[in-house]
N, CA and C atoms as an extended XYZ file, in Angstrom:
273
Properties=species:S:1:pos:R:3:atomname:S:1:resname:S:1:resid:I:1 pbc="F F F"
N        13.516       27.130      136.119 N   UNK     1
C        13.505       28.556      135.968 CA  UNK     1
C        14.722       29.103      136.703 C   UNK     1
N        15.406       30.032      136.044 N   UNK     2
C        16.565       30.671      136.655 CA  UNK     2
C        16.196       32.117      136.963 C   UNK     2
N        16.424       32.527      138.207 N   UNK     3
C        16.093       33.873      138.650 CA  UNK     3
C        17.368       34.668      138.888 C   UNK     3
N        17.375       35.905      138.411 N   UNK     4
C        18.509       36.809      138.576 CA  UNK     4
C        18.029       38.096      139.241 C   UNK     4
N        18.944       38.858      139.853 N   UNK     5
C        18.557       40.179      140.360 CA  UNK     5
C        18.083       41.067      139.199 C   UNK     5
N        17.347       42.103      139.515 N   UNK     6
C        16.882       43.041      138.487 CA  UNK     6
C        18.043       43.541      137.646 C   UNK     6
N        17.735       43.903      136.405 N   UNK     7
C        18.761       44.345      135.453 CA  UNK     7
C        19.569       45.535      135.962 C   UNK     7
N        18.982       46.405      136.747 N   UNK     8
C        19.672       47.598      137.226 CA  UNK     8
C        20.584       47.362      138.419 C   UNK     8
N        20.606       46.141      138.937 N   UNK     9
C        21.401       45.835      140.125 CA  UNK     9
C        22.826       45.468      139.724 C   UNK     9
N        23.797       46.072      140.393 N   UNK    10
C        25.202       45.723      140.182 CA  UNK    10
C        25.439       44.367      140.836 C   UNK    10
N        25.737       43.338      140.042 N   UNK    11
C        25.907       41.986      140.564 CA  UNK    11
C        27.036       41.886      141.579 C   UNK    11
N        27.989       42.799      141.505 N   UNK    12
C        29.090       42.793      142.468 CA  UNK    12
C        28.633       43.148      143.875 C   UNK    12
N        27.455       43.747      143.984 N   UNK    13
C        26.943       44.140      145.303 CA  UNK    13
C        26.032       43.071      145.910 C   UNK    13
N        25.685       42.048      145.137 N   UNK    14
C        24.805       40.988      145.636 CA  UNK    14
C        25.630       40.021      146.480 C   UNK    14
N        25.213       39.835      147.732 N   UNK    15
C        25.973       38.986      148.656 CA  UNK    15
C        25.392       37.574      148.707 C   UNK    15
N        26.208       36.652      149.188 N   UNK    16
C        25.743       35.281      149.371 CA  UNK    16
C        24.603       35.237      150.379 C   UNK    16
N        24.662       36.093      151.390 N   UNK    17
C        23.596       36.145      152.400 CA  UNK    17
C        22.271       36.573      151.765 C   UNK    17
N        22.313       37.524      150.847 N   UNK    18
C        21.095       37.949      150.158 CA  UNK    18
C        20.525       36.821      149.305 C   UNK    18
N        21.399       36.109      148.608 N   UNK    19
C        20.943       34.983      147.805 CA  UNK    19
C        20.325       33.901      148.686 C   UNK    19
N        20.951       33.622      149.814 N   UNK    20
C        20.432       32.609      150.735 CA  UNK    20
C        19.079       33.035      151.298 C   UNK    20
N        18.932       34.305      151.622 N   UNK    21
C        17.666       34.823      152.123 CA  UNK    21
C        16.566       34.676      151.064 C   UNK    21
N        16.885       35.025      149.823 N   UNK    22
C        15.916       34.886      148.734 CA  UNK    22
C        15.547       33.423      148.533 C   UNK    22
N        16.540       32.537      148.625 N   UNK    23
C        16.283       31.105      148.492 CA  UNK    23
C        15.299       30.636      149.552 C   UNK    23
N        15.473       31.083      150.784 N   UNK    24
C        14.584       30.676      151.869 CA  UNK    24
C        13.155       31.167      151.637 C   UNK    24
N        13.017       32.388      151.131 N   UNK    25
C        11.683       32.934      150.837 CA  UNK    25
C        11.020       32.112      149.733 C   UNK    25
N        11.774       31.804      148.683 N   UNK    26
C        11.228       31.009      147.581 CA  UNK    26
C        10.816       29.629      148.085 C   UNK    26
N        11.662       29.007      148.910 N   UNK    27
C        11.353       27.678      149.456 CA  UNK    27
C        10.059       27.718      150.257 C   UNK    27
N         9.881       28.743      151.094 N   UNK    28
C         8.651       28.878      151.879 CA  UNK    28
C         7.435       29.031      150.966 C   UNK    28
N         7.582       29.829      149.917 N   UNK    29
C         6.468       30.046      148.992 CA  UNK    29
C         6.114       28.768      148.251 C   UNK    29
N         7.106       27.984      147.878 N   UNK    30
C         6.845       26.696      147.231 CA  UNK    30
C         6.148       25.746      148.197 C   UNK    30
N         6.605       25.708      149.435 N   UNK    31
C         5.993       24.834      150.431 CA  UNK    31
C         4.534       25.217      150.684 C   UNK    31
N         4.251       26.515      150.710 N   UNK    32
C         2.873       26.971      150.900 CA  UNK    32
C         1.967       26.527      149.759 C   UNK    32
N         2.548       26.334      148.596 N   UNK    33
C         1.787       25.869      147.428 CA  UNK    33
C         1.865       24.348      147.279 C   UNK    33
N         2.300       23.706      148.360 N   UNK    34
C         2.390       22.252      148.418 CA  UNK    34
C         3.227       21.679      147.278 C   UNK    34
N         4.416       22.243      147.098 N   UNK    35
C         5.368       21.778      146.095 CA  UNK    35
C         6.680       21.384      146.778 C   UNK    35
N         6.618       20.405      147.689 N   UNK    36
C         7.817       20.044      148.455 CA  UNK    36
C         8.908       19.384      147.618 C   UNK    36
N         8.569       18.853      146.451 N   UNK    37
C         9.562       18.185      145.604 CA  UNK    37
C        10.386       19.170      144.779 C   UNK    37
N        10.012       20.435      144.805 N   UNK    38
C        10.758       21.438      144.053 CA  UNK    38
C        12.134       21.628      144.682 C   UNK    38
N        13.135       21.871      143.845 N   UNK    39
C        14.474       22.146      144.358 CA  UNK    39
C        14.822       23.604      144.085 C   UNK    39
N        15.502       24.203      145.048 N   UNK    40
C        15.928       25.602      144.937 CA  UNK    40
C        17.428       25.609      145.211 C   UNK    40
N        18.211       26.027      144.215 N   UNK    41
C        19.662       26.042      144.370 CA  UNK    41
C        20.229       27.404      143.992 C   UNK    41
N        21.319       27.743      144.646 N   UNK    42
C        22.003       29.013      144.395 CA  UNK    42
C        23.247       28.743      143.565 C   UNK    42
N        23.480       29.586      142.573 N   UNK    43
C        24.743       29.553      141.835 CA  UNK    43
C        25.429       30.888      142.112 C   UNK    43
N        26.304       30.883      143.119 N   UNK    44
C        26.947       32.119      143.557 CA  UNK    44
C        27.749       32.792      142.461 C   UNK    44
N        28.406       32.012      141.602 N   UNK    45
C        29.248       32.602      140.567 CA  UNK    45
C        28.444       33.426      139.564 C   UNK    45
N        27.165       33.071      139.381 N   UNK    46
C        26.317       33.812      138.442 CA  UNK    46
C        25.289       34.679      139.154 C   UNK    46
N        25.334       34.662      140.514 N   UNK    47
C        24.377       35.432      141.313 CA  UNK    47
C        22.944       35.100      140.898 C   UNK    47
N        22.666       33.798      140.795 N   UNK    48
C        21.348       33.358      140.355 CA  UNK    48
C        20.803       32.271      141.272 C   UNK    48
N        19.495       32.071      141.171 N   UNK    49
C        18.808       31.018      141.905 CA  UNK    49
C        18.032       30.203      140.881 C   UNK    49
N        18.211       28.892      140.931 N   UNK    50
C        17.501       27.996      140.021 CA  UNK    50
C        16.403       27.283      140.789 C   UNK    50
N        15.196       27.286      140.205 N   UNK    51
C        14.057       26.586      140.790 CA  UNK    51
C        13.620       25.518      139.798 C   UNK    51
N        13.582       24.281      140.283 N   UNK    52
C        13.131       23.171      139.447 CA  UNK    52
C        11.940       22.507      140.116 C   UNK    52
N        10.840       22.402      139.349 N   UNK    53
C         9.623       21.781      139.865 CA  UNK    53
C         9.325       20.565      138.996 C   UNK    53
N         9.407       19.368      139.576 N   UNK    54
C         9.080       18.184      138.775 CA  UNK    54
C         7.586       18.177      138.451 C   UNK    54
N         7.274       17.936      137.207 N   UNK    55
C         5.871       17.893      136.773 CA  UNK    55
C         5.380       16.463      136.895 C   UNK    55
N         4.300       16.300      137.617 N   UNK    56
C         3.702       14.980      137.813 CA  UNK    56
C         2.431       14.885      136.984 C   UNK    56
N         2.148       13.715      136.527 N   UNK    57
C         0.956       13.505      135.700 CA  UNK    57
C        -0.209       13.023      136.554 C   UNK    57
N        -0.762       13.955      137.334 N   UNK    58
C        -1.993       13.631      138.053 CA  UNK    58
C        -2.833       14.887      138.172 C   UNK    58
N        -4.085       14.689      138.458 N   UNK    59
C        -5.047       15.803      138.421 CA  UNK    59
C        -4.812       16.837      139.503 C   UNK    59
N        -4.147       16.469      140.599 N   UNK    60
C        -3.987       17.420      141.691 CA  UNK    60
C        -2.828       18.388      141.466 C   UNK    60
N        -1.990       18.144      140.467 N   UNK    61
C        -0.851       19.007      140.183 CA  UNK    61
C        -1.168       19.916      138.994 C   UNK    61
N        -0.717       21.166      139.037 N   UNK    62
C        -0.926       22.051      137.881 CA  UNK    62
C        -0.144       21.550      136.672 C   UNK    62
N        -0.565       21.995      135.493 N   UNK    63
C         0.190       21.672      134.284 CA  UNK    63
C         1.347       22.667      134.158 C   UNK    63
N         2.117       22.576      133.069 N   UNK    64
C         3.289       23.441      132.880 CA  UNK    64
C         2.908       24.916      132.937 C   UNK    64
N         1.773       25.294      132.346 N   UNK    65
C         1.341       26.697      132.382 CA  UNK    65
C         0.983       27.109      133.804 C   UNK    65
N         0.404       26.197      134.566 N   UNK    66
C         0.074       26.482      135.957 CA  UNK    66
C         1.327       26.728      136.781 C   UNK    66
N         2.375       25.936      136.520 N   UNK    67
C         3.644       26.139      137.219 CA  UNK    67
C         4.262       27.478      136.831 C   UNK    67
N         4.161       27.841      135.570 N   UNK    68
C         4.707       29.131      135.127 CA  UNK    68
C         4.014       30.275      135.869 C   UNK    68
N         2.706       30.162      136.053 N   UNK    69
C         1.960       31.207      136.773 CA  UNK    69
C         2.389       31.251      138.237 C   UNK    69
N         2.587       30.085      138.847 N   UNK    70
C         3.059       30.029      140.232 CA  UNK    70
C         4.410       30.720      140.344 C   UNK    70
N         5.302       30.433      139.407 N   UNK    71
C         6.641       31.014      139.456 CA  UNK    71
C         6.602       32.522      139.260 C   UNK    71
N         5.680       33.025      138.470 N   UNK    72
C         5.546       34.477      138.321 CA  UNK    72
C         5.256       35.115      139.678 C   UNK    72
N         4.459       34.442      140.482 N   UNK    73
C         4.125       34.974      141.805 CA  UNK    73
C         5.288       34.794      142.774 C   UNK    73
N         5.954       33.657      142.702 N   UNK    74
C         7.027       33.343      143.637 CA  UNK    74
C         8.247       34.216      143.414 C   UNK    74
N         8.568       34.513      142.169 N   UNK    75
C         9.834       35.206      141.899 CA  UNK    75
C         9.748       36.714      142.049 C   UNK    75
N         8.648       37.236      142.527 N   UNK    76
C         8.536       38.679      142.731 CA  UNK    76
C         9.073       39.034      144.110 C   UNK    76
N        10.388       39.078      144.208 N   UNK    77
C        11.058       39.405      145.463 CA  UNK    77
C        11.634       40.810      145.380 C   UNK    77
N        11.591       41.520      146.468 N   UNK    78
C        12.192       42.840      146.545 CA  UNK    78
C        13.149       42.854      147.729 C   UNK    78
N        14.379       43.269      147.480 N   UNK    79
C        15.349       43.382      148.564 CA  UNK    79
C        15.265       44.785      149.130 C   UNK    79
N        15.252       44.870      150.456 N   UNK    80
C        15.204       46.168      151.102 CA  UNK    80
C        15.924       46.073      152.440 C   UNK    80
N        16.265       47.210      152.960 N   UNK    81
C        16.947       47.261      154.246 CA  UNK    81
C        16.024       46.738      155.341 C   UNK    81
N        16.593       46.058      156.305 N   UNK    82
C        15.826       45.541      157.430 CA  UNK    82
C        15.945       46.513      158.588 C   UNK    82
N        14.798       46.850      159.153 N   UNK    83
C        14.778       47.689      160.348 CA  UNK    83
C        14.956       46.752      161.535 C   UNK    83
N        16.150       46.713      162.086 N   UNK    84
C        16.505       45.797      163.164 CA  UNK    84
C        15.579       45.939      164.371 C   UNK    84
N        14.976       47.105      164.559 N   UNK    85
C        14.100       47.317      165.723 CA  UNK    85
C        12.734       46.630      165.546 C   UNK    85
N        12.423       46.187      164.317 N   UNK    86
C        11.116       45.602      164.056 CA  UNK    86
C        11.184       44.093      163.796 C   UNK    86
N        12.335       43.482      163.999 N   UNK    87
C        12.454       42.037      163.791 CA  UNK    87
C        11.801       41.286      164.925 C   UNK    87
N        11.094       40.190      164.573 N   UNK    88
C        10.524       39.330      165.589 CA  UNK    88
C        11.405       38.094      165.752 C   UNK    88
N        10.928       37.097      166.468 N   UNK    89
C        11.723       35.903      166.762 CA  UNK    89
C        12.117       35.135      165.493 C   UNK    89
N        11.304       35.224      164.447 N   UNK    90
C        11.602       34.485      163.211 CA  UNK    90
C        12.466       35.297      162.261 C   UNK    90
N        12.842       36.498      162.640 N   UNK    91
C        13.730       37.314      161.832 CA  UNK    91
C        13.000       38.323      161.011 C   UNK    91
């Protein structure tokens, strides 16, 4: 699955730091769903993030439709300004 910023976002304003931050959030969400084999990569030239989840043939793993549903939940990211006064030790 390839994720892009919302259609209304000027891609020229998307920074590498924002992409890296989104990648980290996606990675955490995948790990919480026990999908450590998934890969998350950034393509800076296209301002996109690619998520690849290997499908395994066993009962404990979701099927392709299950992965699609997981990705619908994972890719709902919203970028917003950070209030520096409210950051904790983990950022």
